Tab-separated table of C-alpha atoms in Angstrom:
chain	number	residue	atom	x	y	z
A	1	MET	CA	-34.412	56.797	128.398
A	2	LYS	CA	-34.858	53.534	125.753
A	3	THR	CA	-32.113	53.209	125.567
A	4	PHE	CA	-30.863	52.449	128.791
A	5	THR	CA	-33.996	50.352	129.571
A	6	LEU	CA	-33.673	47.832	126.861
A	7	GLU	CA	-30.411	47.361	127.851
A	8	ARG	CA	-30.785	47.053	131.307
A	9	ASP	CA	-30.663	44.035	133.887
A	10	ALA	CA	-31.514	42.889	136.279
A	11	ASP	CA	-29.107	44.537	138.103
A	12	THR	CA	-29.340	47.716	136.903
A	13	ALA	CA	-29.708	50.880	139.226
A	14	ASP	CA	-32.893	52.520	138.736
A	15	GLN	CA	-32.358	55.897	137.517
A	16	LEU	CA	-35.283	59.127	137.375
A	17	TRP	CA	-33.511	61.969	134.878
A	18	LEU	CA	-34.743	64.924	136.116
A	19	LEU	CA	-34.818	67.975	132.739
A	20	GLU	CA	-36.414	70.637	130.489
A	21	HIS	CA	-37.942	70.552	127.092
A	22	PRO	CA	-37.991	73.412	124.715
A	23	PRO	CA	-40.907	73.838	123.088
A	24	VAL	CA	-42.707	70.693	121.961
A	25	PHE	CA	-46.385	69.311	121.908
A	26	THR	CA	-45.835	65.160	122.757
A	27	GLN	CA	-49.168	62.939	121.324
A	28	GLY	CA	-49.026	59.375	123.082
A	29	VAL	CA	-49.565	56.204	120.739
A	30	ALA	CA	-53.261	56.418	121.661
A	31	GLY	CA	-53.282	60.076	120.701
A	32	LYS	CA	-55.726	60.999	118.534
A	33	SER	CA	-55.164	64.782	116.566
A	34	GLU	CA	-58.413	66.189	116.739
A	35	HIS	CA	-56.926	67.468	120.257
A	36	VAL	CA	-53.670	69.446	118.744
A	37	LEU	CA	-55.907	72.399	117.670
A	38	ALA	CA	-53.281	74.829	116.516
A	39	PRO	CA	-49.432	74.115	117.157
A	40	GLY	CA	-48.119	76.496	115.416
A	41	ASP	CA	-44.235	77.155	115.799
A	42	ILE	CA	-44.546	74.360	117.916
A	43	PRO	CA	-43.797	70.880	116.971
A	44	VAL	CA	-46.136	67.748	117.049
A	45	VAL	CA	-44.148	64.487	118.241
A	46	ALA	CA	-45.268	61.558	118.328
A	47	ILE	CA	-43.888	59.276	120.994
A	48	ASP	CA	-43.902	55.544	123.004
A	49	ARG	CA	-45.790	56.600	125.510
A	50	GLY	CA	-50.008	56.855	126.964
A	51	GLY	CA	-52.639	59.342	127.378
A	52	GLN	CA	-53.275	61.556	124.821
A	53	VAL	CA	-51.111	65.065	123.638
A	54	THR	CA	-49.232	67.373	126.230
A	55	TYR	CA	-47.505	70.802	126.209
A	56	HIS	CA	-43.111	70.839	127.137
A	57	GLY	CA	-42.028	73.559	128.257
A	58	PRO	CA	-38.725	75.447	129.048
A	59	GLY	CA	-40.179	76.733	132.893
A	60	GLN	CA	-41.987	72.720	132.985
A	61	LEU	CA	-39.558	70.205	134.998
A	62	VAL	CA	-39.984	66.263	133.855
A	63	VAL	CA	-38.922	63.219	135.484
A	64	TYR	CA	-38.754	60.141	133.354
A	65	VAL	CA	-38.691	56.923	135.548
A	66	LEU	CA	-36.789	54.641	134.657
A	67	LEU	CA	-37.341	51.610	137.130
A	68	ASP	CA	-37.317	48.160	137.545
A	69	ILE	CA	-41.272	48.141	138.814
A	70	ARG	CA	-40.954	44.564	139.885
A	71	ARG	CA	-37.593	44.515	141.637
A	72	VAL	CA	-39.719	47.538	143.832
A	73	GLY	CA	-43.451	45.912	144.056
A	74	LEU	CA	-45.517	48.623	142.391
A	75	THR	CA	-48.132	47.388	138.529
A	76	VAL	CA	-48.078	49.455	136.685
A	77	ARG	CA	-51.633	51.402	138.853
A	78	GLY	CA	-49.257	51.197	141.236
A	79	LEU	CA	-45.957	52.818	139.551
A	80	VAL	CA	-49.048	55.815	138.963
A	81	SER	CA	-50.463	55.890	142.530
A	82	ALA	CA	-46.382	55.871	143.229
A	83	ILE	CA	-45.827	59.223	141.953
A	84	GLU	CA	-49.632	61.508	142.097
A	85	ARG	CA	-48.341	61.251	145.140
A	86	ALA	CA	-45.036	61.879	144.882
A	87	VAL	CA	-46.161	65.140	143.792
A	88	ILE	CA	-48.597	65.354	145.798
A	89	ALA	CA	-46.353	65.848	149.252
A	90	LEU	CA	-44.051	68.399	147.008
A	91	LEU	CA	-46.427	70.435	146.125
A	92	GLY	CA	-47.654	70.410	150.086
A	93	GLN	CA	-44.730	71.472	151.203
A	94	TYR	CA	-44.813	74.931	149.383
A	95	GLY	CA	-48.512	75.068	151.495
A	96	VAL	CA	-50.834	73.672	147.580
A	97	GLU	CA	-52.809	71.334	148.132
A	98	ALA	CA	-53.555	68.890	144.837
A	99	ARG	CA	-54.976	65.573	144.579
A	100	ALA	CA	-55.251	62.267	142.237
A	101	ASP	CA	-58.600	61.586	140.482
A	102	ALA	CA	-58.981	57.402	140.171
A	103	LYS	CA	-60.426	59.488	136.281
A	104	ALA	CA	-57.511	61.073	134.872
A	105	PRO	CA	-53.846	60.296	136.074
A	106	GLY	CA	-52.252	63.398	136.675
A	107	VAL	CA	-52.482	65.980	139.835
A	108	TYR	CA	-54.785	68.426	139.971
A	109	VAL	CA	-55.672	71.938	141.799
A	110	ALA	CA	-58.466	72.229	141.973
A	111	GLY	CA	-59.314	70.726	138.825
A	112	GLN	CA	-56.732	72.469	137.115
A	113	LYS	CA	-53.819	70.332	136.653
A	114	ILE	CA	-50.581	70.889	137.082
A	115	ALA	CA	-48.820	67.808	136.302
A	116	ALA	CA	-48.627	65.197	133.908
A	117	LEU	CA	-48.725	61.006	133.856
A	118	GLY	CA	-47.528	59.543	130.693
A	119	LEU	CA	-45.397	56.072	130.975
A	120	LYS	CA	-44.535	53.096	128.886
A	121	VAL	CA	-43.964	50.106	130.858
A	122	SER	CA	-40.885	47.687	129.505
A	123	ARG	CA	-40.271	44.832	130.663
A	124	GLY	CA	-41.466	44.976	133.128
A	125	CYS	CA	-39.604	48.479	133.646
A	126	SER	CA	-40.712	51.560	132.978
A	127	TYR	CA	-39.444	55.010	131.237
A	128	HIS	CA	-40.685	58.659	130.341
A	129	GLY	CA	-42.933	60.159	133.602
A	130	LEU	CA	-44.329	62.775	134.768
A	131	SER	CA	-44.508	66.896	134.232
A	132	LEU	CA	-44.757	69.942	136.593
A	133	ASN	CA	-45.575	73.127	135.784
A	134	VAL	CA	-44.076	75.303	138.091
A	135	ASP	CA	-42.581	78.784	136.650
A	136	MET	CA	-43.803	78.545	132.589
A	137	ASP	CA	-45.419	80.045	129.689
A	138	LEU	CA	-49.183	78.567	129.995
A	139	GLU	CA	-50.217	80.029	127.012
A	140	PRO	CA	-49.399	76.485	124.761
A	141	PHE	CA	-52.016	74.266	126.465
A	142	GLN	CA	-54.205	76.194	124.482
A	143	ARG	CA	-53.516	75.170	120.798
A	144	ILE	CA	-54.354	71.093	122.912
A	145	ASN	CA	-57.076	68.963	124.385
A	146	PRO	CA	-54.973	68.488	127.506
A	147	CYS	CA	-54.322	65.419	128.012
A	148	GLY	CA	-57.578	64.634	125.746
A	149	TYR	CA	-59.972	66.580	127.876
A	150	ALA	CA	-61.335	70.036	125.513
A	151	ASP	CA	-61.650	72.441	128.701
A	152	LEU	CA	-58.876	71.110	131.155
A	153	GLU	CA	-57.656	74.108	132.673
A	154	VAL	CA	-53.828	73.918	133.394
A	155	THR	CA	-52.107	75.972	136.456
A	156	SER	CA	-48.714	76.034	137.881
A	157	MET	CA	-46.611	76.748	140.144
A	158	ALA	CA	-46.367	80.176	139.505
A	159	THR	CA	-50.212	81.198	139.305
A	160	LEU	CA	-50.027	79.329	142.854
A	161	LEU	CA	-47.607	80.810	144.835
A	162	GLY	CA	-45.591	83.568	142.630
A	163	ALA	CA	-42.880	83.606	140.862
A	164	GLY	CA	-40.630	85.363	142.900
A	165	ALA	CA	-41.226	82.242	145.481
A	166	LEU	CA	-40.099	79.746	143.592
A	167	ASN	CA	-36.504	78.542	143.424
A	168	LYS	CA	-36.240	76.018	139.902
A	169	SER	CA	-33.822	73.855	141.236
A	170	ALA	CA	-35.143	73.233	144.756
A	171	ILE	CA	-38.332	71.804	143.282
A	172	GLY	CA	-36.422	69.217	141.562
A	173	ASN	CA	-34.611	68.546	144.472
A	174	ALA	CA	-37.581	67.832	146.995
A	175	LEU	CA	-39.346	66.327	144.554
A	176	LEU	CA	-36.685	63.398	143.668
A	177	ASP	CA	-36.427	62.578	147.001
A	178	CYS	CA	-40.233	62.816	147.242
A	179	LEU	CA	-40.232	60.144	144.496
A	180	GLU	CA	-37.137	58.830	145.518
A	181	PHE	CA	-38.350	58.249	149.402
A	182	GLU	CA	-41.874	56.701	147.271
A	183	PHE	CA	-39.966	54.302	144.959
A	184	SER	CA	-37.184	53.089	148.213
A	185	GLU	CA	-36.996	49.067	147.553
A	186	GLY	CA	-37.649	49.052	151.972
A	187	SER	CA	-41.527	50.948	151.344
A	188	PRO	CA	-44.082	48.217	151.552
A	189	PRO	CA	-45.779	47.675	148.751
A	190	LYS	CA	-48.528	50.920	147.185
A	191	ASP	CA	-50.632	49.086	144.916
A	192	ASP	CA	-54.033	50.293	146.181
A	193	ALA	CA	-55.920	53.124	144.525
A	194	SER	CA	-56.075	55.577	147.823
A	195	HIS	CA	-54.157	59.107	147.369
C-alpha cells in the first residue's frame, strides 16, 4: 500500500483493496497508549494512518482506498465524507439506518460504531481506509477505547441483522460498488460536510 502510493504517478489508476486482517490492534500516529487497555495475546501495531486505536479481525471487511484525491476533486474532508456516504448507502441496502458524526469520523447505528476510518494522504494520494464490522467477534473492542473514546460501543451487521442473513462476499462487492460510485470521476465534487 505504501509502496504503491510512493511509486504511483499522475497516470496510475486508483485502486480499492478489499481484505480481512488476522486479529490485530492498530494504533495511528496520534494514538495514545492509554487507549490500549488490555491487549492480551493480540498484537498492537503502530501504523502511519490518522486516528487512535482500533481492532481488525476475521469477519471485518477492510478496504484500502488508494486514490489520487486531487484527480477526483476531493479534499481530505471530502474523502472522509465520501467514504462515510458509501458505507451508509451500503447499510441502507440491508435496511440499516446509519449516520456519520462530524465530530468523530466513522459510521454509527443508534450511537454504536459499525465502521471506522483511518487515512493517510501523501502527495495528494490516500492510503489506509475503512473497516466495516460484518460478522466478527466484538470482544476485542472491549480491550481498547475504540478510536480513543472510553464509552464508545461497537456493533456489527450480524448483531443487527443476524449472521445467517449475511453473505460477506456480496457485502464486500456491494461496498466496493458504493465506494466506486462516490469516487467516480464523472460525478460532481462532493466536498461539503453534509451527510
